[in-house]
Amino acid sequence: MPKIVDHDERRLELVDATWRIIARLGIEGATMREIALEAGFANGALKPYFPTKDTLLAFAFSHVFNRTNERIEAVTAGKTGIAALRAFCVEVLPLDEERINEARIVIPFWQKAVNDPEKAAIHRESMEQWHAALLGHLAEARESGAVTTAVDDDALAGQLLNMLLGAQIWAALAPEGQTDLGLNEQLEAFLALLTR
Amino acid sequence: MPKIVDHDERRLELVDATWRIIARLGIEGATMREIALEAGFANGALKPYFPTKDTLLAFAFSHVFNRTNERIEAVTAGKTGIAALRAFCVEVLPLDEERINEARIVIPFWQKAVNDPEKAAIHRESMEQWHAALLGHLAEARESGAVTTAVDDDALAGQLLNMLLGAQIWAALAPEGQTDLGLNEQLEAFLALLTR
């Protein structure tokens, strides 16, 4: 009986191998050959799944974004207003080794996107989604009286979102092994300004 | 009489050619050959100036950082407190075509730095310098009574700095030709929270 192959499963194995290789060798060093080797595939065996490195990368980045969104959904469930805002941001901030590694992966994606309109559009869609979520939580916070500032919510959500993006750079370029970067304090500072 | 060559001048010509090529082809497409062609150099003529692409990139990035710092110095001269804070941030924010192009260049540098401790250290030194400058202006603003919040200046400076970094990504991945990204409004929102 031939071995039954779960193709979705194998795609995810390849994604995981891709992360490990990018983290170790950088995006330029992450050749299809290195990724196949890392995942235990024969060299040509990647092609049916991902014909090019680009299709593999696009899939891999979508996967990380989806995984982050699943975590956000889990931690904000049942929360509204400032509590939801805090939970959302804490989940996106690179506060531990796993998320610092994700930051080290999102930067190569951004770099690719600078010269690739399709990847830039993926990024923008994701950010619009996050911006809308932050706006929603700000509106809840206003409704409950927790936020009273006359400053425009749209600008506040944008400011917070850019801080979350900047934090990825800060973390990815921090000295090896340094995980306490004061990012949580920055978030709390911003929330304190909003709610005092 | 042999032509007298100004080597510093030629280095800067190469830097300018490098920016144009990176903006057009991305950092991976920016080969020494393409850069030489763009700068009007014979293929081998780059070597005496920059033996490798890496040394050229390191020089080029330092140059952009220095240029930004010169602009910051010019616009903050004679200013203190919130006025200096605003002028500093406005100068770093990618608010026009020139600075959006600079953002498109700094992202490949960050990407390189993820797997290159020396470049990461250059980035961190620059950011520590900026962080100290922001802290100084915040202290001035407190002294004059413009900032009274109990929130820690260190966290506020970090938040603002990360927003400036995130704005580079936002701008570099915005649709071609779109220069109004609401970044100035975000800065004003933050300053309004600080000073109300």
Short mmCIF file of C-alpha atoms in Angstrom, two decimals:
data_model
loop_
_atom_site.label_atom_id
_atom_site.label_comp_id
_atom_site.label_asym_id
_atom_site.label_seq_id
_atom_site.Cartn_x
_atom_site.Cartn_y
_atom_site.Cartn_z
CA MET A 1 0.00 0.00 0.00
CA PRO A 2 1.49 3.36 -0.93
CA LYS A 3 2.16 5.80 1.88
CA ILE A 4 -0.62 8.34 2.14
CA VAL A 5 0.85 11.83 2.11
CA ASP A 6 -0.90 14.71 3.83
CA HIS A 7 0.01 17.54 1.50
CA ASP A 8 -1.15 20.33 3.84
CA GLU A 9 0.93 18.81 6.59
CA ARG A 10 3.99 18.71 4.36
CA ARG A 11 3.47 22.32 3.31
CA LEU A 12 3.56 23.34 6.97
CA GLU A 13 6.70 21.26 7.52
CA LEU A 14 8.30 23.20 4.70
CA VAL A 15 7.18 26.48 6.23
CA ASP A 16 8.75 25.56 9.56
CA ALA A 17 11.97 24.55 7.84
CA THR A 18 11.92 27.86 5.96
CA TRP A 19 11.70 29.83 9.21
CA ARG A 20 14.58 27.95 10.75
CA ILE A 21 16.75 28.47 7.69
CA ILE A 22 15.89 32.18 7.40
CA ALA A 23 16.62 32.69 11.09
CA ARG A 24 19.96 30.93 10.69
CA LEU A 25 21.17 32.04 7.25
CA GLY A 26 19.11 35.10 6.36
CA ILE A 27 16.68 35.29 3.47
CA GLU A 28 19.42 35.33 0.85
CA GLY A 29 20.98 32.18 2.26
CA ALA A 30 17.60 30.46 2.34
CA THR A 31 17.89 28.63 -0.97
CA MET A 32 15.36 25.96 -2.01
CA ARG A 33 18.19 23.47 -1.63
CA GLU A 34 18.89 24.48 2.00
CA ILE A 35 15.18 24.43 2.83
CA ALA A 36 14.71 20.97 1.27
CA LEU A 37 17.72 19.69 3.23
CA GLU A 38 16.41 21.15 6.49
CA ALA A 39 12.95 19.64 5.96
CA GLY A 40 14.38 16.25 4.98
CA PHE A 41 13.08 16.47 1.41
CA ALA A 42 14.97 15.38 -1.67
CA ASN A 43 16.11 18.43 -3.62
CA GLY A 44 13.48 18.23 -6.40
CA ALA A 45 10.66 17.17 -4.06
CA LEU A 46 9.77 20.76 -3.13
CA LYS A 47 8.67 21.72 -6.63
CA PRO A 48 5.19 20.12 -6.53
CA TYR A 49 4.44 22.10 -3.37
CA PHE A 50 6.15 25.36 -4.19
CA PRO A 51 7.45 25.86 -7.71
CA THR A 52 9.60 28.84 -6.66
CA LYS A 53 11.20 30.30 -3.54
CA ASP A 54 8.85 33.25 -3.95
CA THR A 55 5.67 31.16 -3.74
CA LEU A 56 7.08 29.40 -0.69
CA LEU A 57 7.89 32.72 1.00
CA ALA A 58 4.47 34.22 0.22
CA PHE A 59 2.76 31.15 1.72
CA ALA A 60 5.06 31.16 4.74
CA PHE A 61 4.45 34.82 5.55
CA SER A 62 0.68 34.45 5.23
CA HIS A 63 0.94 31.52 7.59
CA VAL A 64 2.80 33.55 10.25
CA PHE A 65 0.30 36.36 9.93
CA ASN A 66 -2.60 33.93 10.33
CA ARG A 67 -0.96 32.34 13.34
CA THR A 68 -0.52 35.76 14.98
CA ASN A 69 -4.17 36.54 14.25
CA GLU A 70 -5.30 33.28 15.83
CA ARG A 71 -3.34 34.17 18.96
CA ILE A 72 -4.86 37.68 18.96
CA GLU A 73 -8.33 36.24 18.64
CA ALA A 74 -7.70 33.90 21.55
CA VAL A 75 -6.34 36.58 23.91
CA THR A 76 -8.89 39.27 23.08
CA ALA A 77 -11.91 36.94 23.26
CA GLY A 78 -14.42 38.35 25.75
CA LYS A 79 -12.41 41.55 26.20
CA THR A 80 -13.34 45.07 25.05
CA GLY A 81 -11.92 48.60 25.23
CA ILE A 82 -8.54 49.14 26.88
CA ALA A 83 -8.29 45.52 28.03
CA ALA A 84 -8.71 44.31 24.44
CA LEU A 85 -6.31 46.98 23.16
CA ARG A 86 -3.68 45.88 25.67
CA ALA A 87 -4.14 42.16 24.93
CA PHE A 88 -3.92 42.80 21.17
CA CYS A 89 -0.72 44.80 21.43
CA VAL A 90 0.95 42.49 23.93
CA GLU A 91 0.35 39.62 21.51
CA VAL A 92 1.95 41.48 18.59
CA LEU A 93 4.89 42.89 20.55
CA PRO A 94 8.06 40.76 20.40
CA LEU A 95 8.16 40.10 24.14
CA ASP A 96 9.62 36.60 24.09
CA GLU A 97 12.05 34.48 22.12
CA GLU A 98 9.33 33.03 19.83
CA ARG A 99 7.99 36.41 18.81
CA ILE A 100 11.47 37.90 18.46
CA ASN A 101 12.12 35.10 15.97
CA GLU A 102 8.94 36.06 14.14
CA ALA A 103 10.23 39.63 14.00
CA ARG A 104 13.45 38.33 12.42
CA ILE A 105 11.27 36.78 9.75
CA VAL A 106 8.90 39.64 9.05
CA ILE A 107 11.75 42.04 8.22
CA PRO A 108 12.92 40.01 5.21
CA PHE A 109 9.27 39.94 4.09
CA TRP A 110 9.08 43.74 4.27
CA GLN A 111 12.34 44.01 2.40
CA LYS A 112 10.98 41.78 -0.37
CA ALA A 113 7.76 43.79 -0.40
CA VAL A 114 9.61 47.06 -1.09
CA ASN A 115 10.15 45.88 -4.67
CA ASP A 116 7.17 43.53 -4.99
CA PRO A 117 3.76 45.23 -5.25
CA GLU A 118 1.89 41.97 -4.57
CA LYS A 119 3.69 41.41 -1.25
CA ALA A 120 3.28 45.08 -0.36
CA ALA A 121 -0.47 44.69 -0.92
CA ILE A 122 -0.56 41.63 1.40
CA HIS A 123 1.16 43.75 4.04
CA ARG A 124 -1.25 46.64 3.59
CA GLU A 125 -4.33 44.42 3.82
CA SER A 126 -3.04 42.94 7.06
CA MET A 127 -2.33 46.37 8.48
CA GLU A 128 -5.76 47.70 7.49
CA GLN A 129 -7.27 44.74 9.30
CA TRP A 130 -5.25 45.52 12.45
CA HIS A 131 -5.95 49.23 12.19
CA ALA A 132 -9.69 48.52 12.08
CA ALA A 133 -9.42 46.23 15.12
CA LEU A 134 -7.52 48.87 17.11
CA LEU A 135 -10.09 51.51 16.07
CA GLY A 136 -12.90 49.24 17.26
CA HIS A 137 -11.31 48.79 20.68
CA LEU A 138 -10.67 52.54 20.97
CA ALA A 139 -14.35 53.18 20.21
CA GLU A 140 -15.35 50.71 22.95
CA ALA A 141 -12.97 52.44 25.35
CA ARG A 142 -14.58 55.80 24.56
CA GLU A 143 -18.04 54.37 25.03
CA SER A 144 -17.13 53.14 28.50
CA GLY A 145 -15.56 56.49 29.37
CA ALA A 146 -12.02 55.09 29.67
CA VAL A 147 -10.74 57.27 26.83
CA THR A 148 -11.78 60.90 26.79
CA THR A 149 -9.00 62.69 24.89
CA ALA A 150 -10.06 64.99 22.06
CA VAL A 151 -7.30 63.48 19.92
CA ASP A 152 -8.56 61.66 16.83
CA ASP A 153 -8.88 57.83 17.16
CA ASP A 154 -7.62 57.28 13.63
CA ALA A 155 -4.32 59.00 14.45
CA LEU A 156 -4.06 57.15 17.79
CA ALA A 157 -4.60 53.76 16.14
CA GLY A 158 -2.03 54.61 13.47
CA GLN A 159 0.49 55.71 16.08
CA LEU A 160 0.03 52.51 18.05
CA LEU A 161 0.25 50.38 14.92
CA ASN A 162 3.50 52.03 13.83
CA MET A 163 4.90 51.50 17.31
CA LEU A 164 4.08 47.78 16.97
CA LEU A 165 5.89 47.68 13.61
CA GLY A 166 8.89 49.60 14.92
CA ALA A 167 9.12 47.24 17.88
CA GLN A 168 9.72 44.36 15.45
CA ILE A 169 12.84 46.11 14.16
CA TRP A 170 13.97 47.04 17.63
CA ALA A 171 13.67 43.40 18.74
CA ALA A 172 15.13 41.76 15.63
CA LEU A 173 18.26 43.92 15.89
CA ALA A 174 18.68 43.68 19.67
CA PRO A 175 21.74 41.88 21.02
CA GLU A 176 21.39 38.09 20.90
CA GLY A 177 19.48 36.74 23.88
CA GLN A 178 18.27 40.13 25.12
CA THR A 179 14.50 39.80 25.43
CA ASP A 180 13.61 42.62 27.84
CA LEU A 181 13.52 45.66 25.61
CA GLY A 182 11.16 47.87 27.58
CA LEU A 183 8.46 47.39 24.96
CA ASN A 184 5.78 46.54 27.48
CA GLU A 185 6.61 49.73 29.38
CA GLN A 186 6.21 51.70 26.14
CA LEU A 187 2.78 50.20 25.56
CA GLU A 188 1.71 50.94 29.13
CA ALA A 189 3.02 54.50 28.77
CA PHE A 190 0.84 55.03 25.72
CA LEU A 191 -2.24 53.50 27.37
CA ALA A 192 -1.64 55.65 30.46
CA LEU A 193 -1.59 58.78 28.27
CA LEU A 194 -4.89 57.69 26.74
CA THR A 195 -6.69 56.90 29.94
CA ARG A 196 -5.44 59.24 32.62
CA MET B 1 48.79 65.95 -16.97
CA PRO B 2 46.87 63.13 -15.37
CA LYS B 3 43.32 63.86 -14.30
CA ILE B 4 43.14 64.52 -10.58
CA VAL B 5 40.53 62.29 -9.01
CA ASP B 6 38.71 63.33 -5.87
CA HIS B 7 38.28 59.98 -4.19
CA ASP B 8 35.77 61.19 -1.58
CA GLU B 9 33.70 62.70 -4.36
CA ARG B 10 33.74 59.42 -6.28
CA ARG B 11 32.75 57.47 -3.19
CA LEU B 12 29.67 59.68 -2.84
CA GLU B 13 28.87 59.23 -6.53
CA LEU B 14 28.92 55.49 -5.91
CA VAL B 15 26.65 55.88 -2.91
CA ASP B 16 24.13 57.84 -4.96
CA ALA B 17 24.24 55.23 -7.71
CA THR B 18 23.73 52.53 -5.08
CA TRP B 19 20.55 54.22 -3.78
CA ARG B 20 19.12 54.55 -7.25
CA ILE B 21 19.83 50.90 -8.04
CA ILE B 22 18.43 49.65 -4.72
CA ALA B 23 15.30 51.75 -5.19
CA ARG B 24 14.87 50.34 -8.69
CA LEU B 25 16.00 46.71 -8.37
CA GLY B 26 15.97 45.95 -4.65
CA ILE B 27 19.02 45.07 -2.62
CA GLU B 28 19.44 41.64 -4.19
CA GLY B 29 19.39 43.12 -7.69
CA ALA B 30 21.95 45.73 -6.66
CA THR B 31 25.05 43.91 -7.89
CA MET B 32 28.44 45.61 -8.04
CA ARG B 33 28.15 45.37 -11.79
CA GLU B 34 24.80 47.23 -11.88
CA ILE B 35 26.10 49.88 -9.50
CA ALA B 36 29.26 50.41 -11.57
CA LEU B 37 27.14 50.72 -14.71
CA GLU B 38 24.79 53.22 -13.06
CA ALA B 39 27.70 55.34 -11.78
CA GLY B 40 29.47 55.24 -15.15
CA PHE B 41 32.42 53.25 -13.78
CA ALA B 42 34.16 50.42 -15.57
CA ASN B 43 33.27 47.12 -13.92
CA GLY B 44 36.56 46.60 -12.06
CA ALA B 45 36.96 50.28 -11.13
CA LEU B 46 34.84 49.98 -7.98
CA LYS B 47 37.24 47.63 -6.21
CA PRO B 48 39.76 50.27 -5.06
CA TYR B 49 36.91 52.17 -3.40
CA PHE B 50 34.84 49.29 -2.09
CA PRO B 51 36.33 45.80 -2.26
CA THR B 52 32.93 44.16 -1.62
CA LYS B 53 29.22 44.98 -1.91
CA ASP B 54 29.08 44.75 1.87
CA THR B 55 31.65 47.50 2.45
CA LEU B 56 29.83 49.68 -0.08
CA LEU B 57 26.49 49.12 1.67
CA ALA B 58 27.91 49.80 5.13
CA PHE B 59 29.43 53.09 3.90
CA ALA B 60 26.23 54.04 2.09
CA PHE B 61 24.01 53.45 5.11
CA SER B 62 26.29 55.44 7.42
CA HIS B 63 26.16 58.22 4.86
CA VAL B 64 22.33 58.32 4.85
CA PHE B 65 22.25 58.28 8.63
CA ASN B 66 24.74 61.15 8.78
CA ARG B 67 22.75 63.12 6.24
CA THR B 68 19.57 62.67 8.28
CA ASN B 69 21.44 63.79 11.40
CA GLU B 70 22.71 66.91 9.64
CA ARG B 71 19.13 67.76 8.68
CA ILE B 72 17.97 67.13 12.26
CA GLU B 73 20.70 69.39 13.58
CA ALA B 74 19.68 72.14 11.18
CA VAL B 75 15.96 72.02 11.98
CA THR B 76 16.31 71.70 15.76
CA ALA B 77 18.97 74.44 16.08
CA GLY B 78 17.75 77.05 18.56
CA LYS B 79 14.71 74.96 19.51
CA THR B 80 14.03 73.17 22.80
CA GLY B 81 11.28 71.08 24.40
CA ILE B 82 8.19 70.22 22.35
CA ALA B 83 9.26 72.42 19.43
CA ALA B 84 12.56 70.52 19.17
CA LEU B 85 10.78 67.17 19.63
CA ARG B 86 8.37 68.02 16.80
CA ALA B 87 11.14 69.26 14.47
CA PHE B 88 13.21 66.13 15.15
CA CYS B 89 10.36 63.74 14.41
CA VAL B 90 9.12 65.62 11.36
CA GLU B 91 12.61 65.37 9.90
CA VAL B 92 12.77 61.58 10.46
CA LEU B 93 9.22 60.84 9.31
CA PRO B 94 8.92 59.88 5.61
CA LEU B 95 6.70 62.82 4.71
CA ASP B 96 7.91 63.44 1.18
CA GLU B 97 9.21 61.54 -1.84
CA GLU B 98 12.89 61.95 -0.84
CA ARG B 99 12.41 60.55 2.64
CA ILE B 100 10.11 57.77 1.41
CA ASN B 101 13.00 56.74 -0.84
CA GLU B 102 15.27 56.77 2.19
CA ALA B 103 12.78 54.48 3.94
CA ARG B 104 12.96 52.10 0.96
CA ILE B 105 16.70 51.98 1.54
CA VAL B 106 16.79 51.59 5.30
CA ILE B 107 14.63 48.44 5.21
CA PRO B 108 17.20 46.43 3.22
CA PHE B 109 19.79 47.63 5.74
CA TRP B 110 17.69 46.31 8.62
CA GLN B 111 17.21 43.05 6.78
CA LYS B 112 20.97 42.70 6.34
CA ALA B 113 21.48 43.58 9.99
CA VAL B 114 19.25 40.72 11.18
CA ASN B 115 22.04 38.30 10.27
CA ASP B 116 25.01 40.65 10.62
CA PRO B 117 25.94 41.64 14.20
CA GLU B 118 28.19 44.49 13.02
CA LYS B 119 25.36 46.17 11.08
CA ALA B 120 22.96 45.54 13.96
CA ALA B 121 25.41 47.33 16.27
CA ILE B 122 25.55 50.33 13.88
CA HIS B 123 21.76 50.45 14.01
CA ARG B 124 21.69 50.26 17.80
CA GLU B 125 24.28 53.02 18.24
CA SER B 126 22.24 55.29 15.98
CA MET B 127 19.07 54.52 17.87
CA GLU B 128 20.71 55.13 21.25
CA GLN B 129 21.84 58.49 19.94
CA TRP B 130 18.30 59.36 18.85
CA HIS B 131 16.79 58.03 22.05
CA ALA B 132 19.11 60.28 24.07
CA ALA B 133 18.17 63.29 21.92
CA LEU B 134 14.43 62.63 22.40
CA LEU B 135 14.96 62.19 26.15
CA GLY B 136 16.80 65.51 26.28
CA HIS B 137 13.95 67.34 24.56
CA LEU B 138 11.40 65.67 26.83
CA ALA B 139 13.38 66.86 29.86
CA GLU B 140 13.37 70.41 28.46
CA ALA B 141 9.62 70.17 27.90
CA ARG B 142 9.13 69.11 31.52
CA GLU B 143 11.31 71.92 32.76
CA SER B 144 9.17 74.46 30.93
CA GLY B 145 5.99 72.85 32.24
CA ALA B 146 4.79 71.74 28.80
CA VAL B 147 4.88 68.05 29.79
CA THR B 148 3.45 67.12 33.16
CA THR B 149 2.37 63.48 32.75
CA ALA B 150 3.58 61.05 35.42
CA VAL B 151 4.47 58.58 32.65
CA ASP B 152 8.18 57.76 32.46
CA ASP B 153 10.18 59.74 29.84
CA ASP B 154 12.25 56.70 28.92
CA ALA B 155 9.12 54.80 27.87
CA LEU B 156 7.74 57.84 26.03
CA ALA B 157 10.97 58.32 24.08
CA GLY B 158 11.03 54.63 23.21
CA GLN B 159 7.43 54.72 22.06
CA LEU B 160 8.07 57.72 19.85
CA LEU B 161 11.24 56.19 18.43
CA ASN B 162 9.47 52.94 17.56
CA MET B 163 6.72 54.92 15.89
CA LEU B 164 9.38 56.66 13.77
CA LEU B 165 10.81 53.26 12.79
CA GLY B 166 7.38 51.78 12.03
CA ALA B 167 6.56 54.80 9.88
CA GLN B 168 9.47 53.88 7.61
CA ILE B 169 7.84 50.52 6.88
CA TRP B 170 4.43 52.06 6.46
CA ALA B 171 5.82 54.53 3.91
CA ALA B 172 8.08 52.13 2.04
CA LEU B 173 5.18 49.73 1.45
CA ALA B 174 2.54 52.36 0.64
CA PRO B 175 1.11 52.41 -2.88
CA GLU B 176 3.43 54.07 -5.39
CA GLY B 177 3.11 57.85 -5.38
CA GLN B 178 1.02 58.04 -2.20
CA THR B 179 2.86 60.44 0.08
CA ASP B 180 0.13 61.55 2.51
CA LEU B 181 0.00 58.71 5.01
CA GLY B 182 -1.36 60.54 8.05
CA LEU B 183 2.02 60.28 9.76
CA ASN B 184 2.12 63.93 10.72
CA GLU B 185 -1.32 63.56 12.31
CA GLN B 186 0.00 60.59 14.31
CA LEU B 187 2.90 62.65 15.59
CA GLU B 188 0.61 65.54 16.52
CA ALA B 189 -1.74 63.12 18.27
CA PHE B 190 1.12 61.85 20.42
CA LEU B 191 2.37 65.35 21.22
CA ALA B 192 -1.19 66.41 22.09
CA LEU B 193 -1.45 63.51 24.56
CA LEU B 194 1.82 64.63 26.14
CA THR B 195 1.01 68.28 26.49
CA ARG B 196 -2.71 68.64 27.10
#
